[in-house]
Coordinates of C-alpha atoms and ligand atoms in Angstrom, one line a residue:
M25 CA 27.6 -1.6 16.0
K26 CA 27.6 -5.0 14.7
L27 CA 25.3 -4.0 12.0
L28 CA 27.5 -1.5 10.5
Y29 CA 30.1 -4.1 10.1
I30 CA 27.9 -6.3 8.3
C31 CA 26.2 -3.8 6.3
C32 CA 29.4 -1.6 5.0
P33 CA 30.7 -4.2 2.5
L34 CA 27.0 -4.8 1.2
F35 CA 25.7 -1.3 1.0
V36 CA 27.8 1.5 0.5
L37 CA 26.5 3.9 3.2
F38 CA 24.5 6.7 2.0
S39 CA 26.8 9.7 2.9
I40 CA 30.1 8.1 2.2
A41 CA 29.5 8.7 -1.5
Q42 CA 30.5 12.3 -1.6
T43 CA 31.9 14.2 1.2
V44 CA 33.5 11.5 3.2
A45 CA 35.2 10.3 0.0
Q46 CA 37.1 13.6 0.0
H47 CA 38.2 13.1 3.5
S48 CA 38.8 9.4 4.0
H49 CA 37.0 6.3 5.0
S50 CA 39.0 5.6 7.9
S51 CA 37.2 7.2 10.9
K52 CA 35.2 4.6 12.6
E53 CA 33.7 7.3 14.8
K54 CA 32.5 9.0 11.8
H55 CA 30.8 5.8 10.5
N56 CA 29.0 5.1 13.8
H57 CA 27.2 8.4 13.4
L58 CA 26.0 7.5 9.9
H59 CA 22.8 5.5 10.1
F60 CA 21.1 5.5 6.7
V61 CA 21.6 2.8 4.4
E62 CA 22.3 3.3 0.7
E63 CA 18.7 4.3 -0.8
P64 CA 18.3 3.6 -4.7
H65 CA 15.1 5.6 -4.7
S66 CA 16.1 9.0 -3.3
Y67 CA 18.7 11.7 -4.1
A68 CA 18.9 12.8 -0.3
Q69 CA 22.1 12.5 1.6
P70 CA 20.5 12.6 4.8
N71 CA 23.7 11.6 6.8
E72 CA 24.8 15.2 5.9
A73 CA 21.7 17.2 6.4
A74 CA 18.5 15.5 7.1
I75 CA 14.8 17.0 7.5
K76 CA 13.3 16.3 10.9
H77 CA 10.1 18.4 10.9
L78 CA 7.8 19.8 8.2
D79 CA 5.7 22.9 8.4
L80 CA 3.6 22.9 5.3
D81 CA 1.5 25.9 4.1
I82 CA -0.4 25.3 1.0
A83 CA -3.5 26.5 -0.9
L84 CA -5.5 24.2 -3.4
D85 CA -7.0 25.5 -6.7
F86 CA -9.4 23.2 -8.0
S87 CA -9.9 25.1 -11.3
A88 CA -6.4 25.1 -12.1
K89 CA -5.6 21.9 -10.4
I90 CA -2.7 23.1 -8.8
I91 CA -1.4 23.0 -5.2
S92 CA 0.7 26.1 -4.2
G93 CA 2.6 27.4 -1.2
K94 CA 5.7 26.4 0.8
A95 CA 7.4 23.9 2.8
T96 CA 9.5 24.7 5.7
Y97 CA 11.8 22.0 7.2
Q98 CA 13.7 22.0 10.5
I99 CA 17.0 20.2 9.6
E100 CA 19.6 18.1 11.5
N101 CA 22.6 19.8 10.0
N102 CA 25.9 17.9 10.0
N103 CA 28.0 20.9 9.0
A104 CA 26.6 20.5 5.5
K105 CA 26.9 23.3 2.8
Q106 CA 24.0 21.9 1.0
I107 CA 20.8 19.9 1.6
I108 CA 19.2 17.7 -1.1
L109 CA 15.7 17.0 -1.4
D110 CA 13.6 15.1 -3.8
S111 CA 11.6 16.9 -6.3
K112 CA 9.5 15.6 -9.3
F113 CA 7.3 17.6 -11.6
L114 CA 7.3 20.6 -9.3
N115 CA 7.9 24.3 -10.1
I116 CA 10.2 25.5 -7.6
T117 CA 10.1 29.3 -7.3
K118 CA 12.2 30.2 -4.1
A119 CA 14.5 28.7 -1.4
E120 CA 15.4 30.1 2.0
A121 CA 17.8 29.3 4.7
D122 CA 16.8 30.4 8.1
G123 CA 14.5 33.0 6.4
K124 CA 17.0 34.3 4.0
E125 CA 16.7 33.7 0.2
T126 CA 19.4 31.4 -0.8
T127 CA 20.6 29.5 -4.1
F128 CA 19.3 26.3 -5.3
S129 CA 19.7 24.0 -8.2
L130 CA 17.9 21.1 -9.8
S131 CA 19.6 18.2 -11.5
E132 CA 18.9 16.6 -14.7
F133 CA 15.3 14.7 -14.8
D134 CA 15.2 11.0 -14.2
K135 CA 12.2 9.2 -15.2
Q136 CA 11.8 7.4 -11.9
L137 CA 13.4 9.8 -9.5
G138 CA 12.6 13.1 -10.9
Q139 CA 15.3 15.8 -9.8
A140 CA 17.6 16.5 -7.0
L141 CA 16.9 19.8 -5.4
T142 CA 20.1 21.0 -3.9
I143 CA 19.7 24.0 -1.7
D144 CA 22.8 25.9 -0.6
I145 CA 23.1 26.3 3.3
T146 CA 25.7 27.2 6.0
K147 CA 26.9 24.8 8.6
E148 CA 24.8 26.8 11.0
T149 CA 21.4 26.5 9.1
K150 CA 18.7 25.2 11.1
T151 CA 15.6 25.6 8.8
I152 CA 15.0 25.7 5.0
T153 CA 12.0 26.9 3.1
V154 CA 11.0 25.9 -0.5
H155 CA 8.2 27.9 -2.4
Y156 CA 6.6 25.7 -5.0
E157 CA 3.8 24.6 -6.9
T158 CA 2.6 21.3 -8.4
T159 CA 2.0 20.9 -12.2
D160 CA -0.4 18.9 -14.3
K161 CA 2.1 16.0 -14.4
T162 CA 2.0 15.4 -10.8
E163 CA 1.8 11.6 -10.1
A164 CA 0.4 11.6 -6.5
L165 CA -2.5 13.9 -7.0
Q166 CA -5.8 12.9 -8.5
W167 CA -8.0 15.7 -9.2
L168 CA -11.5 14.8 -9.6
S169 CA -14.6 16.6 -11.1
A170 CA -17.9 16.3 -9.3
Q171 CA -18.9 13.8 -12.0
Q172 CA -16.1 11.5 -11.0
T173 CA -17.2 11.2 -7.4
T174 CA -20.1 9.1 -5.9
D175 CA -22.4 12.3 -5.1
K176 CA -21.5 14.0 -8.2
T177 CA -21.9 17.5 -6.6
H178 CA -18.5 18.7 -5.6
P179 CA -14.9 18.0 -7.0
F180 CA -12.6 16.0 -5.0
L181 CA -8.7 15.6 -4.5
F182 CA -6.7 12.8 -3.0
T183 CA -3.1 12.1 -2.7
Q184 CA -1.2 8.8 -3.0
G185 CA 2.4 8.9 -1.6
Q186 CA 3.7 5.2 -1.5
A187 CA 5.9 4.5 -2.9
I188 CA 8.0 7.5 -4.3
L189 CA 5.3 9.8 -5.1
T190 CA 5.3 12.2 -2.2
R191 CA 7.9 14.2 -4.2
T192 CA 5.5 15.1 -6.8
W193 CA 3.3 17.2 -4.3
I194 CA 5.8 18.1 -1.7
P195 CA 9.7 18.8 -2.2
I196 CA 10.9 16.3 0.4
Q197 CA 13.8 13.7 1.3
D198 CA 11.4 11.0 0.0
S199 CA 13.2 8.0 1.5
P200 CA 11.3 5.6 3.9
Q201 CA 14.5 6.0 6.2
I202 CA 13.5 9.5 6.8
R203 CA 11.1 10.3 9.9
I204 CA 9.5 13.6 10.4
T205 CA 6.7 15.2 12.3
Y206 CA 4.6 17.7 10.5
N207 CA 2.3 20.5 10.7
A208 CA 0.2 21.6 7.9
K209 CA -2.1 24.8 7.1
V210 CA -4.3 24.0 4.1
Q211 CA -6.8 26.4 2.2
V212 CA -9.4 24.7 0.4
P213 CA -12.9 25.8 -1.1
K214 CA -15.2 26.5 1.8
Q215 CA -17.8 23.6 0.6
L216 CA -15.1 21.1 1.1
M217 CA -13.2 19.4 4.0
A218 CA -9.7 18.5 4.3
V219 CA -8.3 15.5 6.2
M220 CA -4.8 14.4 6.5
S221 CA -2.7 11.7 7.9
A222 CA -2.7 13.6 11.1
E223 CA -5.2 14.9 13.9
N224 CA -8.3 15.6 11.9
P225 CA -11.4 17.7 11.9
T226 CA -14.8 16.1 12.0
K227 CA -16.7 19.0 10.8
K228 CA -16.2 21.6 7.9
T229 CA -14.8 25.0 9.0
E230 CA -16.4 28.1 7.8
D231 CA -13.6 29.5 5.7
G232 CA -12.1 26.4 4.3
R233 CA -8.9 26.9 6.2
Y234 CA -7.7 23.7 8.0
T235 CA -4.7 23.2 10.3
F236 CA -3.1 19.8 11.0
K237 CA -0.6 18.4 13.5
M238 CA 1.2 14.9 13.2
K239 CA 3.2 14.9 16.6
Q240 CA 4.6 11.3 15.7
A241 CA 7.5 10.9 13.4
I242 CA 6.4 9.2 10.0
S243 CA 8.0 8.4 6.8
P244 CA 7.3 10.9 3.9
Y245 CA 5.4 8.3 1.9
L246 CA 2.8 8.4 4.6
I247 CA 1.8 11.9 4.3
A248 CA -1.4 12.2 2.9
L249 CA -4.3 14.5 2.0
A250 CA -8.0 14.2 0.8
V251 CA -10.3 17.1 0.0
G252 CA -14.0 16.7 -0.7
D253 CA -17.6 17.1 0.4
I254 CA -17.4 14.4 3.2
E255 CA -18.6 13.8 6.4
Y256 CA -17.5 12.1 9.8
K257 CA -19.6 9.3 11.5
A258 CA -17.7 7.8 14.8
I259 CA -17.6 4.1 15.7
S260 CA -16.1 4.5 19.0
D261 CA -14.2 7.2 20.8
R262 CA -11.1 6.3 18.7
T263 CA -12.4 4.9 15.5
G264 CA -14.6 6.3 12.8
V265 CA -15.2 7.0 8.9
Y266 CA -15.3 9.8 6.6
A267 CA -17.2 9.4 3.3
E268 CA -19.3 11.2 1.0
K269 CA -22.7 11.7 2.2
S270 CA -24.7 9.2 0.4
M271 CA -22.1 6.6 1.5
L272 CA -21.9 7.4 5.1
D273 CA -24.3 5.1 6.7
K274 CA -23.4 2.2 4.6
V275 CA -19.6 2.8 5.4
H276 CA -20.4 3.0 9.0
Y277 CA -22.1 -0.2 9.0
E278 CA -19.7 -2.1 6.8
F279 CA -17.0 -1.1 9.2
S280 CA -18.6 -1.2 12.6
D281 CA -16.4 -3.9 13.8
M282 CA -13.4 -1.4 13.7
E283 CA -13.0 -1.0 17.3
K284 CA -13.1 -4.5 17.9
M285 CA -10.1 -5.0 15.4
V286 CA -8.1 -2.3 17.1
V287 CA -8.6 -4.3 20.4
A288 CA -7.9 -7.6 18.8
A289 CA -4.7 -6.2 17.4
E290 CA -3.6 -4.5 20.6
N291 CA -4.2 -8.1 22.4
L292 CA -1.9 -9.7 20.0
Y293 CA 1.1 -7.1 19.5
G294 CA 0.8 -4.2 21.9
K295 CA -0.7 -0.7 22.3
Y296 CA -2.0 1.1 19.3
A297 CA 0.5 4.0 18.9
W298 CA -1.4 6.6 16.9
E299 CA -4.5 7.4 19.2
Q300 CA -7.0 7.5 16.4
F301 CA -8.0 5.0 13.8
D302 CA -10.1 6.3 11.2
V303 CA -10.9 5.3 7.4
I304 CA -11.9 7.5 4.6
V305 CA -13.6 5.9 1.7
L306 CA -12.7 7.6 -1.6
P307 CA -14.3 7.8 -4.8
P308 CA -14.1 4.7 -7.0
S309 CA -10.9 5.8 -9.0
F310 CA -8.7 5.3 -5.7
P311 CA -5.9 3.0 -7.3
F312 CA -5.4 0.6 -4.1
G313 CA -7.8 -1.4 -1.9
G314 CA -6.4 0.6 1.0
M315 CA -3.4 2.8 2.0
E316 CA -2.4 2.6 5.6
N317 CA -1.8 6.5 6.1
P318 CA -1.4 7.0 9.8
R319 CA -4.6 7.9 11.9
L320 CA -6.5 7.7 8.5
T321 CA -6.5 4.9 6.2
F322 CA -7.5 5.6 2.7
A323 CA -9.9 3.0 1.1
T324 CA -11.5 1.9 -2.1
P325 CA -15.4 2.0 -2.1
T326 CA -15.2 -1.4 -3.7
V327 CA -15.0 -2.9 -0.3
I328 CA -18.4 -1.8 0.7
A329 CA -20.2 -5.0 -0.2
G330 CA -23.0 -4.4 2.3
D331 CA -22.4 -7.7 4.3
K332 CA -19.0 -6.8 5.9
S333 CA -17.4 -9.5 3.7
L334 CA -14.4 -7.7 2.4
T335 CA -13.4 -6.0 5.7
S336 CA -10.2 -8.0 6.0
L337 CA -8.9 -4.9 4.0
I338 CA -9.5 -2.7 7.0
A339 CA -7.5 -5.4 9.4
H340 CA -4.7 -5.2 6.8
E341 CA -4.4 -1.2 7.1
L342 CA -4.7 -1.4 10.7
A343 CA -2.0 -4.0 11.0
H344 CA 0.2 -1.5 9.1
S345 CA -0.2 0.6 12.1
W346 CA 2.6 -1.7 13.6
S347 CA 4.3 -3.3 10.5
G348 CA 5.1 -0.4 8.3
N349 CA 4.1 2.8 10.2
L350 CA 5.9 1.8 13.6
V351 CA 8.7 -0.4 12.0
T352 CA 9.2 0.7 8.4
N353 CA 10.9 -1.1 5.5
A354 CA 14.4 0.7 5.1
T355 CA 14.1 0.8 1.4
W356 CA 11.8 -0.5 -1.1
D357 CA 13.7 -3.6 -1.6
D358 CA 12.7 -4.6 2.0
F359 CA 9.2 -4.2 1.0
W360 CA 8.4 -7.7 2.2
L361 CA 9.0 -6.5 5.8
N362 CA 6.1 -4.0 5.5
E363 CA 3.7 -6.3 3.6
G364 CA 4.4 -9.9 4.7
F365 CA 4.3 -8.9 8.3
T366 CA 1.1 -7.1 7.6
V367 CA -0.7 -9.9 5.9
Y368 CA 0.2 -12.3 8.9
F369 CA -0.9 -9.8 11.3
E370 CA -4.1 -9.3 9.1
M371 CA -4.9 -13.0 9.2
R372 CA -4.5 -13.1 12.9
I373 CA -7.0 -10.2 13.5
M374 CA -9.5 -12.0 11.2
E375 CA -9.0 -15.1 13.1
A376 CA -9.6 -13.4 16.4
L377 CA -12.6 -11.7 15.4
Y378 CA -14.4 -14.3 13.0
G379 CA -12.7 -17.6 13.6
K380 CA -10.4 -20.0 12.0
D381 CA -12.7 -21.0 9.0
R382 CA -12.6 -17.3 7.7
A383 CA -9.0 -17.0 8.3
N384 CA -8.1 -20.2 6.7
M385 CA -10.2 -19.2 3.6
L386 CA -8.5 -16.0 3.2
A387 CA -5.1 -17.6 3.8
H388 CA -5.9 -20.5 1.0
I389 CA -7.2 -18.0 -1.4
A390 CA -3.8 -15.9 -0.8
H391 CA -1.7 -19.1 -1.5
Q392 CA -3.5 -19.9 -4.6
Q393 CA -2.8 -16.2 -5.9
L394 CA 0.9 -16.7 -4.8
N395 CA 1.2 -19.7 -6.8
D396 CA -0.3 -18.1 -9.8
E397 CA 2.0 -15.3 -9.4
I398 CA 5.0 -17.4 -9.3
E399 CA 3.8 -19.4 -12.3
G400 CA 3.6 -16.1 -14.2
F401 CA 7.2 -15.3 -13.3
K402 CA 8.5 -18.5 -14.6
K403 CA 10.8 -16.8 -17.1
T404 CA 11.9 -14.2 -14.6
P405 CA 12.3 -16.4 -11.5
D406 CA 14.3 -13.5 -9.7
E407 CA 11.0 -11.7 -9.1
T408 CA 10.0 -14.3 -6.8
K409 CA 12.5 -13.4 -4.0
L410 CA 11.3 -11.8 -1.0
K411 CA 14.2 -9.3 -0.9
H412 CA 14.0 -7.3 -4.1
N413 CA 16.5 -5.6 -6.2
L414 CA 14.8 -2.6 -7.6
K415 CA 17.7 -0.3 -8.3
G416 CA 17.1 1.5 -11.5
R417 CA 13.5 0.4 -11.5
N418 CA 10.0 1.8 -10.3
P419 CA 9.6 0.5 -6.8
D420 CA 6.0 -0.2 -8.0
D421 CA 7.2 -3.0 -10.0
G422 CA 7.9 -4.9 -6.6
M423 CA 4.2 -4.7 -5.7
T424 CA 3.4 -8.4 -6.5
S425 CA 1.8 -11.1 -4.6
I426 CA 5.5 -12.2 -3.6
P427 CA 6.1 -9.8 -0.6
Y428 CA 2.6 -10.2 0.5
D429 CA 1.8 -13.8 0.3
K430 CA 5.2 -15.4 0.2
G431 CA 5.9 -13.0 3.3
Y432 CA 3.0 -14.2 5.0
L433 CA 3.9 -18.0 4.3
F434 CA 7.5 -17.5 5.6
L435 CA 6.2 -16.1 8.8
R436 CA 3.3 -18.7 9.1
T437 CA 5.8 -21.6 8.5
I438 CA 8.0 -20.2 11.5
E439 CA 4.9 -19.8 13.5
E440 CA 4.2 -23.4 13.1
L441 CA 7.7 -24.4 14.0
T442 CA 8.1 -22.4 17.0
G443 CA 4.5 -22.6 18.2
R444 CA 2.3 -19.6 18.6
E445 CA 3.2 -18.4 22.3
K446 CA 6.9 -18.0 21.4
F447 CA 6.1 -16.4 17.9
D448 CA 3.7 -13.9 19.4
A449 CA 6.0 -12.9 22.2
F450 CA 8.7 -12.5 19.6
L451 CA 6.7 -10.3 17.3
K452 CA 5.3 -8.3 20.2
T453 CA 9.1 -7.5 21.3
Y454 CA 10.2 -6.8 17.7
F455 CA 7.4 -4.1 17.2
E456 CA 8.4 -2.7 20.8
T457 CA 11.9 -2.7 20.3
H458 CA 11.8 -1.1 16.8
A459 CA 9.1 1.3 17.1
F460 CA 9.4 4.5 15.2
S461 CA 12.6 3.0 13.3
T462 CA 13.4 1.4 10.1
M463 CA 14.3 -2.2 9.4
S464 CA 16.3 -3.8 6.6
T465 CA 16.3 -7.5 5.5
E466 CA 19.8 -8.2 6.9
R467 CA 19.1 -6.6 10.3
F468 CA 15.9 -8.7 10.6
I469 CA 17.7 -11.8 9.9
V470 CA 20.1 -11.1 12.7
Y471 CA 17.1 -10.1 14.9
L472 CA 15.2 -13.3 14.2
N473 CA 18.3 -15.6 14.8
E474 CA 19.2 -14.0 18.2
N475 CA 15.7 -13.5 19.4
L476 CA 14.0 -16.7 18.1
L477 CA 15.8 -19.3 16.1
D478 CA 19.1 -19.5 17.9
K479 CA 17.4 -18.8 21.4
Y480 CA 15.4 -21.9 21.0
G481 CA 18.1 -23.9 19.2
L482 CA 15.7 -24.2 15.9
D483 CA 17.2 -25.0 12.5
F484 CA 15.5 -22.9 9.8
N485 CA 16.4 -22.2 6.2
T486 CA 15.7 -18.2 6.5
E487 CA 18.2 -17.4 3.7
E488 CA 16.7 -20.0 1.3
W489 CA 13.4 -18.3 2.0
I490 CA 14.4 -14.6 1.6
Y491 CA 17.1 -14.9 -1.1
T492 CA 16.2 -17.6 -3.5
A493 CA 13.3 -18.0 -5.9
G494 CA 10.1 -20.0 -5.5
L495 CA 8.8 -21.6 -2.5
P496 CA 11.0 -23.8 0.2
A497 CA 9.9 -27.5 0.5
N498 CA 9.1 -26.9 4.3
K499 CA 6.3 -24.4 3.7
A500 CA 3.3 -24.5 5.9
I501 CA 0.3 -26.4 4.5
I502 CA -2.7 -24.1 4.3
Q503 CA -6.0 -26.1 4.3
S504 CA -9.6 -24.9 4.3
D505 CA -12.4 -27.5 4.7
K506 CA -14.8 -25.0 3.4
L507 CA -13.0 -24.3 0.2
D508 CA -12.4 -28.0 -0.3
K509 CA -16.3 -28.5 -0.4
V510 CA -16.4 -25.7 -3.1
E511 CA -14.0 -27.6 -5.2
A512 CA -16.4 -30.6 -4.7
V513 CA -19.3 -28.6 -5.9
I514 CA -17.4 -27.6 -9.0
Q515 CA -16.7 -31.2 -9.8
Q516 CA -20.3 -32.2 -9.5
I517 CA -21.5 -29.1 -11.7
V518 CA -18.9 -30.1 -14.6
A519 CA -19.8 -33.7 -14.4
S520 CA -23.4 -33.5 -14.3
N521 CA -24.0 -30.3 -16.4
K522 CA -26.6 -29.3 -13.8
V523 CA -26.7 -26.7 -10.9
D524 CA -27.9 -27.7 -7.7
A525 CA -28.5 -24.4 -5.9
T526 CA -29.0 -25.8 -2.6
L527 CA -25.4 -26.8 -2.4
T528 CA -24.3 -23.1 -2.7
K529 CA -26.6 -21.9 0.0
N530 CA -25.2 -19.6 2.7
W531 CA -22.0 -19.3 0.8
T532 CA -19.7 -16.6 1.8
T533 CA -17.9 -14.1 -0.6
Q534 CA -14.6 -16.1 -0.3
E535 CA -16.4 -19.3 -1.3
W536 CA -17.9 -17.6 -4.2
V537 CA -14.6 -16.2 -5.2
H538 CA -12.8 -19.6 -4.9
F539 CA -15.6 -21.2 -6.9
V540 CA -15.4 -18.9 -9.9
K541 CA -11.4 -18.9 -9.9
N542 CA -11.4 -22.7 -9.9
L543 CA -13.8 -23.4 -12.7
P544 CA -11.8 -25.6 -15.0
N545 CA -9.7 -24.6 -18.1
N546 CA -11.9 -26.3 -20.2
I547 CA -15.3 -25.2 -18.9
T548 CA -17.7 -24.8 -21.9
I549 CA -19.7 -21.7 -22.8
G550 CA -22.9 -23.9 -22.0
Q551 CA -21.5 -24.4 -18.5
L552 CA -20.9 -20.9 -17.8
T553 CA -24.2 -19.9 -19.2
L554 CA -25.8 -22.6 -16.6
I555 CA -23.9 -21.1 -13.9
D556 CA -24.6 -17.6 -14.6
D557 CA -28.4 -18.5 -15.1
A558 CA -28.6 -19.8 -11.8
F559 CA -26.6 -17.2 -9.7
D560 CA -26.4 -14.2 -11.9
L561 CA -22.7 -13.6 -11.2
T562 CA -22.6 -11.1 -13.9
H563 CA -24.6 -8.7 -11.8
S564 CA -23.0 -9.4 -8.5
S565 CA -23.1 -6.4 -6.2
N566 CA -19.9 -7.8 -4.5
S567 CA -17.0 -6.1 -6.5
Y568 CA -14.7 -9.1 -5.8
I569 CA -17.0 -11.7 -6.9
A570 CA -17.7 -9.6 -10.2
M571 CA -14.2 -9.1 -10.9
V572 CA -13.2 -12.7 -10.9
W573 CA -16.3 -13.4 -12.8
Y574 CA -15.5 -10.8 -15.5
E575 CA -12.0 -12.4 -15.7
K576 CA -13.4 -15.8 -16.5
A577 CA -16.1 -14.4 -19.0
V578 CA -13.2 -12.7 -21.0
T579 CA -10.8 -15.6 -20.7
H580 CA -13.5 -18.2 -22.0
N581 CA -15.4 -15.8 -24.6
Y582 CA -18.6 -15.8 -22.6
H583 CA -21.0 -13.0 -23.7
G584 CA -24.1 -14.0 -22.2
N585 CA -26.3 -11.9 -19.8
E586 CA -25.0 -8.5 -21.1
V587 CA -21.7 -9.3 -19.4
D588 CA -20.0 -7.1 -21.9
K589 CA -21.7 -4.1 -20.7
N590 CA -21.0 -4.7 -17.3
I591 CA -17.2 -5.4 -17.7
E592 CA -17.0 -2.0 -19.6
D593 CA -19.1 -0.2 -16.8
F594 CA -16.9 -1.8 -14.2
L595 CA -13.6 -0.8 -15.8
V596 CA -14.7 2.8 -16.6
T597 CA -15.7 3.5 -12.9
V598 CA -13.5 1.4 -10.9
G599 CA -9.7 2.5 -10.8
R600 CA -8.6 -0.1 -8.3
R601 CA -5.3 -1.2 -10.0
W602 CA -5.4 -4.8 -8.9
Y603 CA -8.9 -5.2 -10.1
V604 CA -8.7 -3.6 -13.4
S605 CA -5.3 -5.0 -14.2
T606 CA -6.7 -8.5 -13.7
I607 CA -9.3 -8.0 -16.1
Y608 CA -7.2 -6.4 -18.9
K609 CA -4.7 -9.0 -18.4
A610 CA -7.4 -11.5 -19.2
F611 CA -8.1 -9.5 -22.4
K612 CA -4.5 -9.7 -23.3
N613 CA -4.0 -13.4 -22.7
A614 CA -7.1 -14.1 -24.9
D615 CA -5.6 -12.1 -27.8
K616 CA -8.1 -9.3 -27.5
V617 CA -5.8 -6.3 -26.9
K618 CA -8.0 -4.3 -29.3
E619 CA -11.2 -4.7 -27.4
A620 CA -9.2 -4.0 -24.3
L621 CA -8.0 -0.7 -25.8
A622 CA -11.3 0.5 -26.9
I623 CA -12.4 0.2 -23.4
Y624 CA -9.2 1.5 -21.9
T625 CA -9.5 4.7 -24.1
K626 CA -12.8 5.5 -22.3
A627 CA -11.6 4.5 -18.9
R628 CA -8.1 6.0 -18.7
P629 CA -9.3 9.6 -17.9
N630 CA -10.9 8.2 -14.7
Y631 CA -7.6 6.3 -13.5
H632 CA -5.1 7.7 -11.1
S633 CA -1.5 7.8 -12.5
V634 CA -0.6 4.6 -10.6
T635 CA -3.3 2.6 -12.5
A636 CA -2.7 4.4 -15.8
N637 CA 0.9 3.7 -15.8
T638 CA 0.4 0.1 -15.3
I639 CA -2.4 -0.3 -17.8
D640 CA -0.3 1.7 -20.5
D641 CA 2.4 -0.8 -20.1
L642 CA 0.3 -3.9 -20.0
L643 CA -1.6 -2.8 -23.3
G644 CA 1.3 -0.7 -24.9
Y645 CA -1.0 2.4 -24.8
K646 CA 0.6 5.3 -26.2
Ligands
BES5 N1 0.6 -0.2 1.2 C1 -0.3 -0.9 0.5 C2 -0.6 -0.2 -0.9 C3 0.5 0.2 -1.7 C4 1.8 -0.7 -1.7 C5 0.7 1.3 -2.3 C6 2.9 -0.3 -2.6 C7 1.8 1.7 -3.0 C8 2.8 1.0 -3.3 C9 -1.7 -1.3 0.9 O1 -1.4 -1.5 2.5 C10 -2.0 -2.6 0.4 O2 -1.3 -3.6 0.6 N2 -3.1 -2.6 -0.1 C11 -3.8 -3.8 -0.8 C12 -4.8 -4.4 0.0 C13 -4.5 -5.5 0.9 C14 -5.8 -6.1 1.6 C15 -3.6 -6.4 0.4 C16 -4.4 -3.4 -2.0 O3 -4.5 -2.0 -2.3 O4 -4.7 -4.1 -2.8
ZN6 ZN1 -0.4 -3.6 2.8

């Protein structure tokens, strides 16, 4: 209860806004039932009526690129006369309350939030149904032609819900504080298989009809669907991979340590709660590295390097099965609670499987990225606070290195203060205690004090870490011997204008990335040519090494070795936002927006809306 007293002055509790205002603010009892904090990114008023379970019944039309059908919700009705859902770019055709048609209205359109869909109900209403179809403006869905897939034989569809895009393919109360179970019936063309963030098929059905069940309550941003000509291959009895046929064996090899990762994660922070952990590798336009959809992580094919060197991404998405999917950020301002904890957990899984050297390299590279990000926010230092303030903005704006890598550094600094044993016990209990619920920054601070800092009499500047810009002086030092050696090799090359290839023998991907990223600002074209002649980085089959090399090439006007053609091919095929925005930013910073736009015009039709929106803004594309 303490929580509510703390929260009330800070956050106007959700439901108070309308109904309660008409009655009075007084009744404490009434307050005690209200458990949703104010949500800047949803119209829903869940303290009055909240969805609890979804039955989705939809059909996919690949030629029209439309999903149509109905969503039926069981609701918790607190004597409400209306229930409000979020809806964006949907055609709503009919609403029902307990099976009888009822009236509904749509509010004015807001660029970020879409529209409030208000459905008239009675105090007794237990279920509502919304009939709807998606439109060509949908932001969650990417409909791909056969040509845009790897095998080029069948079309493909995937969804991306986080942060506030689920409302563009399902009318829903689209707040991370909402938790629902769901069942779905999905009709697709019979050559294709459908999979969701739920119990999944491992084979195609004869008629293209699929039924799904997600029996654990999840937040709406985690509802996900992928449909394509895909196959399944198990790794263990609870892990496996989905991919297009020509990729399946490669993907299976790349991710063959997945079961070991789950075991390592369970040894650290408790039982895996979702039974199955599968990964689907999507076509190259997938806008993220990975997305932690429960039971079925969605992943980019750019991590299939052939040598398992980019699989920390899997450790990351797996870690979200605890931080994010079990204990969920209350609002997108608390995003660091999802991502910072997940990066910390990711590093621990990587250390457990592959040792300290690898984990330290990853952490060191992340730290450098964080420093660069902070430098980039020199003029807007508020962006470097762990707790965001995204009201009125797109929550996507908060997806910078700050919640990830500053969040990581915060936790690692506390770990070093308390020692691992106490810190691990604390985290394990934190996940157990808050499983299947949401966490806000303010509640976390109280919990941290009570269960770790005060408990052991430790003095720590938590508020400075969370509410102020930049990095506090007591931050942990992250040192990597291997990467120090890489820096020495750079010195030697620059000083001697010679490349001694024996020095880079057996380098891993992380060493190469560090090498390229730390080439000095005054590197000459001659030196870049020397390096490319020796190592052919322009044709690297590792997407990460290629990406950082292309960034350098653009920045330093290096045009050798057909690098320009490779950059263009990369930008036209790959839609992973972090990769492509890094390269387009390099164009922009080098005053080459015109060249960038020439490529972007070709590439844009291949990008998911998330990536296209970012690059539109970056390049001023209209
Ligand atoms: N949950 C995120 C992806 C995300 C964040 C999507 C915010 C939409 C809004 C996912 O877990 C993630 O962090 N992906 C990273 C990879 C990771 C290894 C840092 C990515 O895609 O780069
Ligand atoms: Zn993440």
